mmCIF file with all atom_site columns, C-alpha atoms in Angstrom:
data_model
loop_
_atom_site.group_PDB
_atom_site.id
_atom_site.type_symbol
_atom_site.label_atom_id
_atom_site.label_alt_id
_atom_site.label_comp_id
_atom_site.label_asym_id
_atom_site.label_entity_id
_atom_site.label_seq_id
_atom_site.pdbx_PDB_ins_code
_atom_site.Cartn_x
_atom_site.Cartn_y
_atom_site.Cartn_z
_atom_site.occupancy
_atom_site.B_iso_or_equiv
_atom_site.pdbx_formal_charge
_atom_site.auth_seq_id
_atom_site.auth_comp_id
_atom_site.auth_asym_id
_atom_site.auth_atom_id
_atom_site.pdbx_PDB_model_num
ATOM 1   C CA . MET C 1 1   ? 40.586 182.928 61.053 1.00 35.00 ? 9   MET C CA 1
ATOM 2   C CA . PRO C 1 2   ? 38.511 184.181 64.037 1.00 42.00 ? 10  PRO C CA 1
ATOM 3   C CA . ALA C 1 3   ? 36.603 187.388 63.385 1.00 44.00 ? 11  ALA C CA 1
ATOM 4   C CA . ASN C 1 4   ? 38.364 189.327 66.128 1.00 48.00 ? 12  ASN C CA 1
ATOM 5   C CA . ILE C 1 5   ? 41.845 189.103 64.596 1.00 43.00 ? 13  ILE C CA 1
ATOM 6   C CA . PRO C 1 6   ? 42.758 192.440 63.005 1.00 46.00 ? 14  PRO C CA 1
ATOM 7   C CA . THR C 1 7   ? 42.720 192.237 59.223 1.00 43.00 ? 15  THR C CA 1
ATOM 8   C CA . GLN C 1 8   ? 46.400 193.154 58.876 1.00 43.00 ? 16  GLN C CA 1
ATOM 9   C CA . PHE C 1 9   ? 47.350 189.714 60.265 1.00 42.00 ? 17  PHE C CA 1
ATOM 10  C CA . SER C 1 10  ? 47.368 186.665 58.038 1.00 40.00 ? 18  SER C CA 1
ATOM 11  C CA . THR C 1 11  ? 47.601 184.158 60.900 1.00 42.00 ? 19  THR C CA 1
ATOM 12  C CA . LEU C 1 12  ? 47.128 183.990 64.646 1.00 43.00 ? 20  LEU C CA 1
ATOM 13  C CA . ASP C 1 13  ? 50.897 183.659 65.038 1.00 46.00 ? 21  ASP C CA 1
ATOM 14  C CA . ASP C 1 14  ? 51.349 186.998 63.277 1.00 49.00 ? 22  ASP C CA 1
ATOM 15  C CA . ALA C 1 15  ? 48.996 188.563 65.809 1.00 49.00 ? 23  ALA C CA 1
ATOM 16  C CA . MET C 1 16  ? 51.259 187.751 68.748 1.00 51.00 ? 24  MET C CA 1
ATOM 17  C CA . ASP C 1 17  ? 54.752 189.024 69.377 1.00 49.00 ? 25  ASP C CA 1
ATOM 18  C CA . VAL C 1 18  ? 57.626 187.140 67.760 1.00 44.00 ? 26  VAL C CA 1
ATOM 19  C CA . ASN C 1 19  ? 58.021 184.805 70.727 1.00 61.00 ? 27  ASN C CA 1
ATOM 20  C CA . GLY C 1 20  ? 54.359 183.793 70.888 1.00 83.00 ? 28  GLY C CA 1
ATOM 21  C CA . HIS C 1 21  ? 53.529 185.759 74.034 1.00 92.00 ? 29  HIS C CA 1
ATOM 22  C CA . PRO C 1 22  ? 50.148 187.398 74.588 1.00 95.00 ? 30  PRO C CA 1
ATOM 23  C CA . VAL C 1 23  ? 50.399 191.193 74.508 1.00 96.00 ? 31  VAL C CA 1
ATOM 24  C CA . ILE C 1 24  ? 48.594 193.550 76.885 1.00 96.00 ? 32  ILE C CA 1
ATOM 25  C CA . PHE C 1 25  ? 48.029 196.958 75.294 1.00 95.00 ? 33  PHE C CA 1
ATOM 26  C CA . PHE C 1 26  ? 47.389 199.645 77.912 1.00 93.00 ? 34  PHE C CA 1
ATOM 27  C CA . ASP C 1 27  ? 46.932 203.404 78.185 1.00 90.00 ? 35  ASP C CA 1
ATOM 28  C CA . GLY C 1 28  ? 50.507 204.400 78.971 1.00 88.00 ? 36  GLY C CA 1
ATOM 29  C CA . VAL C 1 29  ? 49.592 207.602 80.817 1.00 86.00 ? 37  VAL C CA 1
ATOM 30  C CA . CYS C 1 30  ? 46.765 206.138 82.950 1.00 88.00 ? 38  CYS C CA 1
ATOM 31  C CA . GLY C 1 31  ? 47.573 205.555 86.624 1.00 87.00 ? 39  GLY C CA 1
ATOM 32  C CA . LEU C 1 32  ? 45.137 202.633 86.912 1.00 90.00 ? 40  LEU C CA 1
ATOM 33  C CA . CYS C 1 33  ? 46.411 201.016 83.721 1.00 91.00 ? 41  CYS C CA 1
ATOM 34  C CA . ASN C 1 34  ? 50.014 201.288 84.894 1.00 89.00 ? 42  ASN C CA 1
ATOM 35  C CA . SER C 1 35  ? 49.017 199.783 88.255 1.00 91.00 ? 43  SER C CA 1
ATOM 36  C CA . THR C 1 36  ? 47.396 196.912 86.361 1.00 94.00 ? 44  THR C CA 1
ATOM 37  C CA . VAL C 1 37  ? 50.637 196.347 84.448 1.00 94.00 ? 45  VAL C CA 1
ATOM 38  C CA . ASP C 1 38  ? 52.585 196.408 87.740 1.00 93.00 ? 46  ASP C CA 1
ATOM 39  C CA . PHE C 1 39  ? 50.139 193.877 89.208 1.00 95.00 ? 47  PHE C CA 1
ATOM 40  C CA . VAL C 1 40  ? 50.482 191.514 86.236 1.00 96.00 ? 48  VAL C CA 1
ATOM 41  C CA . LEU C 1 41  ? 54.285 191.835 86.276 1.00 95.00 ? 49  LEU C CA 1
ATOM 42  C CA . SER C 1 42  ? 54.345 190.919 89.974 1.00 94.00 ? 50  SER C CA 1
ATOM 43  C CA . LYS C 1 43  ? 52.112 187.848 89.498 1.00 96.00 ? 51  LYS C CA 1
ATOM 44  C CA . ASP C 1 44  ? 53.397 186.651 86.112 1.00 94.00 ? 52  ASP C CA 1
ATOM 45  C CA . GLN C 1 45  ? 56.246 184.497 87.414 1.00 86.00 ? 53  GLN C CA 1
ATOM 46  C CA . SER C 1 46  ? 56.762 182.750 84.075 1.00 90.00 ? 54  SER C CA 1
ATOM 47  C CA . GLY C 1 47  ? 57.093 185.965 82.054 1.00 91.00 ? 55  GLY C CA 1
ATOM 48  C CA . LEU C 1 48  ? 54.140 185.016 79.860 1.00 94.00 ? 56  LEU C CA 1
ATOM 49  C CA . PHE C 1 49  ? 52.902 188.509 79.010 1.00 96.00 ? 57  PHE C CA 1
ATOM 50  C CA . ARG C 1 50  ? 54.345 191.296 76.911 1.00 96.00 ? 58  ARG C CA 1
ATOM 51  C CA . PHE C 1 51  ? 53.192 194.888 77.349 1.00 95.00 ? 59  PHE C CA 1
ATOM 52  C CA . ALA C 1 52  ? 52.795 197.780 74.925 1.00 94.00 ? 60  ALA C CA 1
ATOM 53  C CA . PRO C 1 53  ? 51.281 201.237 75.399 1.00 93.00 ? 61  PRO C CA 1
ATOM 54  C CA . LEU C 1 54  ? 48.277 202.048 73.236 1.00 92.00 ? 62  LEU C CA 1
ATOM 55  C CA . GLN C 1 55  ? 50.198 205.199 72.294 1.00 90.00 ? 63  GLN C CA 1
ATOM 56  C CA . GLY C 1 56  ? 53.153 203.194 70.952 1.00 91.00 ? 64  GLY C CA 1
ATOM 57  C CA . GLU C 1 57  ? 54.367 201.824 67.646 1.00 91.00 ? 65  GLU C CA 1
ATOM 58  C CA . THR C 1 58  ? 53.384 198.223 68.424 1.00 91.00 ? 66  THR C CA 1
ATOM 59  C CA . ALA C 1 59  ? 49.764 199.260 68.992 1.00 92.00 ? 67  ALA C CA 1
ATOM 60  C CA . LYS C 1 60  ? 49.731 201.256 65.750 1.00 92.00 ? 68  LYS C CA 1
ATOM 61  C CA . LYS C 1 61  ? 51.017 198.214 63.899 1.00 90.00 ? 69  LYS C CA 1
ATOM 62  C CA . HIS C 1 62  ? 48.749 195.591 65.487 1.00 89.00 ? 70  HIS C CA 1
ATOM 63  C CA . LEU C 1 63  ? 45.469 197.218 66.579 1.00 90.00 ? 71  LEU C CA 1
ATOM 64  C CA . PRO C 1 64  ? 42.539 198.760 64.743 1.00 90.00 ? 72  PRO C CA 1
ATOM 65  C CA . PRO C 1 65  ? 42.632 202.588 64.851 1.00 90.00 ? 73  PRO C CA 1
ATOM 66  C CA . SER C 1 66  ? 39.509 202.722 67.060 1.00 86.00 ? 74  SER C CA 1
ATOM 67  C CA . ASP C 1 67  ? 41.335 200.981 69.936 1.00 84.00 ? 75  ASP C CA 1
ATOM 68  C CA . ILE C 1 68  ? 44.154 203.508 69.750 1.00 85.00 ? 76  ILE C CA 1
ATOM 69  C CA . GLU C 1 69  ? 42.045 206.637 69.263 1.00 82.00 ? 77  GLU C CA 1
ATOM 70  C CA . GLN C 1 70  ? 39.544 205.957 72.035 1.00 78.00 ? 78  GLN C CA 1
ATOM 71  C CA . LEU C 1 71  ? 41.961 204.770 74.755 1.00 77.00 ? 79  LEU C CA 1
ATOM 72  C CA . GLU C 1 72  ? 38.973 203.330 76.584 1.00 80.00 ? 80  GLU C CA 1
ATOM 73  C CA . SER C 1 73  ? 40.091 199.766 77.201 1.00 85.00 ? 81  SER C CA 1
ATOM 74  C CA . ILE C 1 74  ? 42.999 197.546 77.958 1.00 91.00 ? 82  ILE C CA 1
ATOM 75  C CA . VAL C 1 75  ? 43.319 195.238 74.950 1.00 94.00 ? 83  VAL C CA 1
ATOM 76  C CA . LEU C 1 76  ? 44.755 191.749 75.270 1.00 95.00 ? 84  LEU C CA 1
ATOM 77  C CA . LEU C 1 77  ? 45.974 190.023 72.129 1.00 94.00 ? 85  LEU C CA 1
ATOM 78  C CA . ASP C 1 78  ? 46.515 186.273 72.370 1.00 92.00 ? 86  ASP C CA 1
ATOM 79  C CA . ASP C 1 79  ? 46.210 183.202 70.170 1.00 90.00 ? 87  ASP C CA 1
ATOM 80  C CA . LYS C 1 80  ? 42.411 183.496 70.295 1.00 90.00 ? 88  LYS C CA 1
ATOM 81  C CA . GLY C 1 81  ? 42.380 187.121 69.093 1.00 91.00 ? 89  GLY C CA 1
ATOM 82  C CA . LEU C 1 82  ? 41.661 190.501 70.641 1.00 92.00 ? 90  LEU C CA 1
ATOM 83  C CA . HIS C 1 83  ? 39.964 190.814 74.021 1.00 95.00 ? 91  HIS C CA 1
ATOM 84  C CA . ARG C 1 84  ? 38.696 194.165 75.278 1.00 94.00 ? 92  ARG C CA 1
ATOM 85  C CA . HIS C 1 85  ? 37.147 195.656 78.391 1.00 95.00 ? 93  HIS C CA 1
ATOM 86  C CA . SER C 1 86  ? 36.208 193.188 81.135 1.00 96.00 ? 94  SER C CA 1
ATOM 87  C CA . THR C 1 87  ? 36.942 190.172 78.940 1.00 96.00 ? 95  THR C CA 1
ATOM 88  C CA . ALA C 1 88  ? 40.594 191.280 78.690 1.00 96.00 ? 96  ALA C CA 1
ATOM 89  C CA . ILE C 1 89  ? 40.741 191.350 82.497 1.00 96.00 ? 97  ILE C CA 1
ATOM 90  C CA . VAL C 1 90  ? 39.156 187.885 82.767 1.00 97.00 ? 98  VAL C CA 1
ATOM 91  C CA . VAL C 1 91  ? 41.590 186.392 80.221 1.00 96.00 ? 99  VAL C CA 1
ATOM 92  C CA . MET C 1 92  ? 44.505 188.085 81.990 1.00 96.00 ? 100 MET C CA 1
ATOM 93  C CA . LEU C 1 93  ? 43.480 186.698 85.394 1.00 97.00 ? 101 LEU C CA 1
ATOM 94  C CA . ASN C 1 94  ? 42.878 183.214 83.981 1.00 96.00 ? 102 ASN C CA 1
ATOM 95  C CA . SER C 1 95  ? 46.329 183.242 82.382 1.00 95.00 ? 103 SER C CA 1
ATOM 96  C CA . LEU C 1 96  ? 47.978 184.135 85.692 1.00 96.00 ? 104 LEU C CA 1
ATOM 97  C CA . GLY C 1 97  ? 46.660 180.881 87.171 1.00 94.00 ? 105 GLY C CA 1
ATOM 98  C CA . GLY C 1 98  ? 46.158 179.924 90.813 1.00 94.00 ? 106 GLY C CA 1
ATOM 99  C CA . LYS C 1 99  ? 43.826 182.097 92.853 1.00 96.00 ? 107 LYS C CA 1
ATOM 100 C CA . TRP C 1 100 ? 43.780 184.649 90.019 1.00 96.00 ? 108 TRP C CA 1
ATOM 101 C CA . LYS C 1 101 ? 42.254 182.030 87.732 1.00 96.00 ? 109 LYS C CA 1
ATOM 102 C CA . ILE C 1 102 ? 39.534 181.499 90.336 1.00 96.00 ? 110 ILE C CA 1
ATOM 103 C CA . ALA C 1 103 ? 38.922 185.267 90.420 1.00 96.00 ? 111 ALA C CA 1
ATOM 104 C CA . GLY C 1 104 ? 38.745 185.295 86.618 1.00 95.00 ? 112 GLY C CA 1
ATOM 105 C CA . GLY C 1 105 ? 36.257 182.429 86.694 1.00 95.00 ? 113 GLY C CA 1
ATOM 106 C CA . MET C 1 106 ? 34.086 184.290 89.183 1.00 96.00 ? 114 MET C CA 1
ATOM 107 C CA . LEU C 1 107 ? 34.096 187.369 86.955 1.00 96.00 ? 115 LEU C CA 1
ATOM 108 C CA . TRP C 1 108 ? 33.306 185.216 83.910 1.00 96.00 ? 116 TRP C CA 1
ATOM 109 C CA . ILE C 1 109 ? 30.062 184.065 85.546 1.00 97.00 ? 117 ILE C CA 1
ATOM 110 C CA . ILE C 1 110 ? 28.792 187.656 85.430 1.00 97.00 ? 118 ILE C CA 1
ATOM 111 C CA . PRO C 1 111 ? 27.206 188.310 82.024 1.00 97.00 ? 119 PRO C CA 1
ATOM 112 C CA . ARG C 1 112 ? 29.562 190.281 79.778 1.00 96.00 ? 120 ARG C CA 1
ATOM 113 C CA . PRO C 1 113 ? 27.207 193.258 79.271 1.00 96.00 ? 121 PRO C CA 1
ATOM 114 C CA . LEU C 1 114 ? 26.964 193.689 83.043 1.00 97.00 ? 122 LEU C CA 1
ATOM 115 C CA . ARG C 1 115 ? 30.733 193.252 83.520 1.00 96.00 ? 123 ARG C CA 1
ATOM 116 C CA . ASN C 1 116 ? 31.361 195.831 80.828 1.00 95.00 ? 124 ASN C CA 1
ATOM 117 C CA . VAL C 1 117 ? 29.043 198.381 82.451 1.00 96.00 ? 125 VAL C CA 1
ATOM 118 C CA . GLY C 1 118 ? 31.273 198.240 85.533 1.00 94.00 ? 126 GLY C CA 1
ATOM 119 C CA . TYR C 1 119 ? 34.426 198.318 83.409 1.00 93.00 ? 127 TYR C CA 1
ATOM 120 C CA . ARG C 1 120 ? 33.270 201.345 81.417 1.00 93.00 ? 128 ARG C CA 1
ATOM 121 C CA . LEU C 1 121 ? 32.239 203.211 84.560 1.00 93.00 ? 129 LEU C CA 1
ATOM 122 C CA . VAL C 1 122 ? 35.714 202.807 86.053 1.00 92.00 ? 130 VAL C CA 1
ATOM 123 C CA . SER C 1 123 ? 37.283 203.603 82.669 1.00 90.00 ? 131 SER C CA 1
ATOM 124 C CA . ARG C 1 124 ? 35.349 206.840 82.363 1.00 91.00 ? 132 ARG C CA 1
ATOM 125 C CA . PHE C 1 125 ? 36.627 208.179 85.703 1.00 91.00 ? 133 PHE C CA 1
ATOM 126 C CA . ARG C 1 126 ? 40.059 206.521 85.821 1.00 91.00 ? 134 ARG C CA 1
ATOM 127 C CA . TYR C 1 127 ? 42.079 209.699 85.266 1.00 86.00 ? 135 TYR C CA 1
ATOM 128 C CA . LEU C 1 128 ? 40.103 211.541 87.933 1.00 88.00 ? 136 LEU C CA 1
ATOM 129 C CA . ILE C 1 129 ? 40.453 208.740 90.495 1.00 86.00 ? 137 ILE C CA 1
ATOM 130 C CA . PHE C 1 130 ? 43.867 207.260 89.679 1.00 85.00 ? 138 PHE C CA 1
ATOM 131 C CA . GLY C 1 131 ? 45.595 210.155 87.941 1.00 87.00 ? 139 GLY C CA 1
ATOM 132 C CA . LYS C 1 132 ? 47.171 210.741 84.574 1.00 84.00 ? 140 LYS C CA 1
ATOM 133 C CA . LYS C 1 133 ? 50.892 210.881 83.882 1.00 82.00 ? 141 LYS C CA 1
ATOM 134 C CA . GLU C 1 134 ? 52.627 213.230 81.485 1.00 78.00 ? 142 GLU C CA 1
ATOM 135 C CA . THR C 1 135 ? 54.493 210.419 79.722 1.00 75.00 ? 143 THR C CA 1
ATOM 136 C CA . CYS C 1 136 ? 54.170 206.684 79.190 1.00 76.00 ? 144 CYS C CA 1
ATOM 137 C CA . ARG C 1 137 ? 55.598 204.267 81.737 1.00 74.00 ? 145 ARG C CA 1
ATOM 138 C CA . ILE C 1 138 ? 59.294 203.514 81.358 1.00 80.00 ? 146 ILE C CA 1
ATOM 139 C CA . PRO C 1 139 ? 60.140 199.881 82.152 1.00 85.00 ? 147 PRO C CA 1
ATOM 140 C CA . THR C 1 140 ? 62.926 199.026 84.558 1.00 84.00 ? 148 THR C CA 1
ATOM 141 C CA . VAL C 1 141 ? 66.027 197.232 83.294 1.00 88.00 ? 149 VAL C CA 1
ATOM 142 C CA . LYS C 1 142 ? 64.562 193.947 84.586 1.00 85.00 ? 150 LYS C CA 1
ATOM 143 C CA . GLU C 1 143 ? 61.260 194.549 82.773 1.00 85.00 ? 151 GLU C CA 1
ATOM 144 C CA . ARG C 1 144 ? 62.626 195.718 79.406 1.00 88.00 ? 152 ARG C CA 1
ATOM 145 C CA . ASP C 1 145 ? 62.366 192.339 77.684 1.00 90.00 ? 153 ASP C CA 1
ATOM 146 C CA . GLN C 1 146 ? 58.635 192.252 78.418 1.00 92.00 ? 154 GLN C CA 1
ATOM 147 C CA . PHE C 1 147 ? 57.863 195.697 76.968 1.00 91.00 ? 155 PHE C CA 1
ATOM 148 C CA . LEU C 1 148 ? 57.299 196.465 73.322 1.00 91.00 ? 156 LEU C CA 1
ATOM 149 C CA . PRO C 1 149 ? 57.560 199.969 71.836 1.00 89.00 ? 157 PRO C CA 1
#
């Protein structure tokens, strides 16, 4: 089993939602994070991704406590394991395909430590720049099947 699969999972299949979809864990009260979810929903024509707030039950069940307590990164869980920070964004873009895959490839060329410096800088000031909501995002009726608690 890859090293980045949380220890509470016995297999990669257990690490993904019951239908085998990658899950994007996001800060449910972050304006930027919610905009990222909206972006992915608008580009994900095949309904590949599932979404869960880091403050929710799914995150508590599937992520290490440090990811939940720090709320510093979007976390993407797929069949290859957990992806954090800029790598989660690259994997997300690659999975969307088309021009987004090209954008992901261009980001991938940048060394991860350098990508993550930029990611962490934006993350540090995201509430100040993009705002913070009082409650987690509530999915629309159309989106409900893609959201996990």
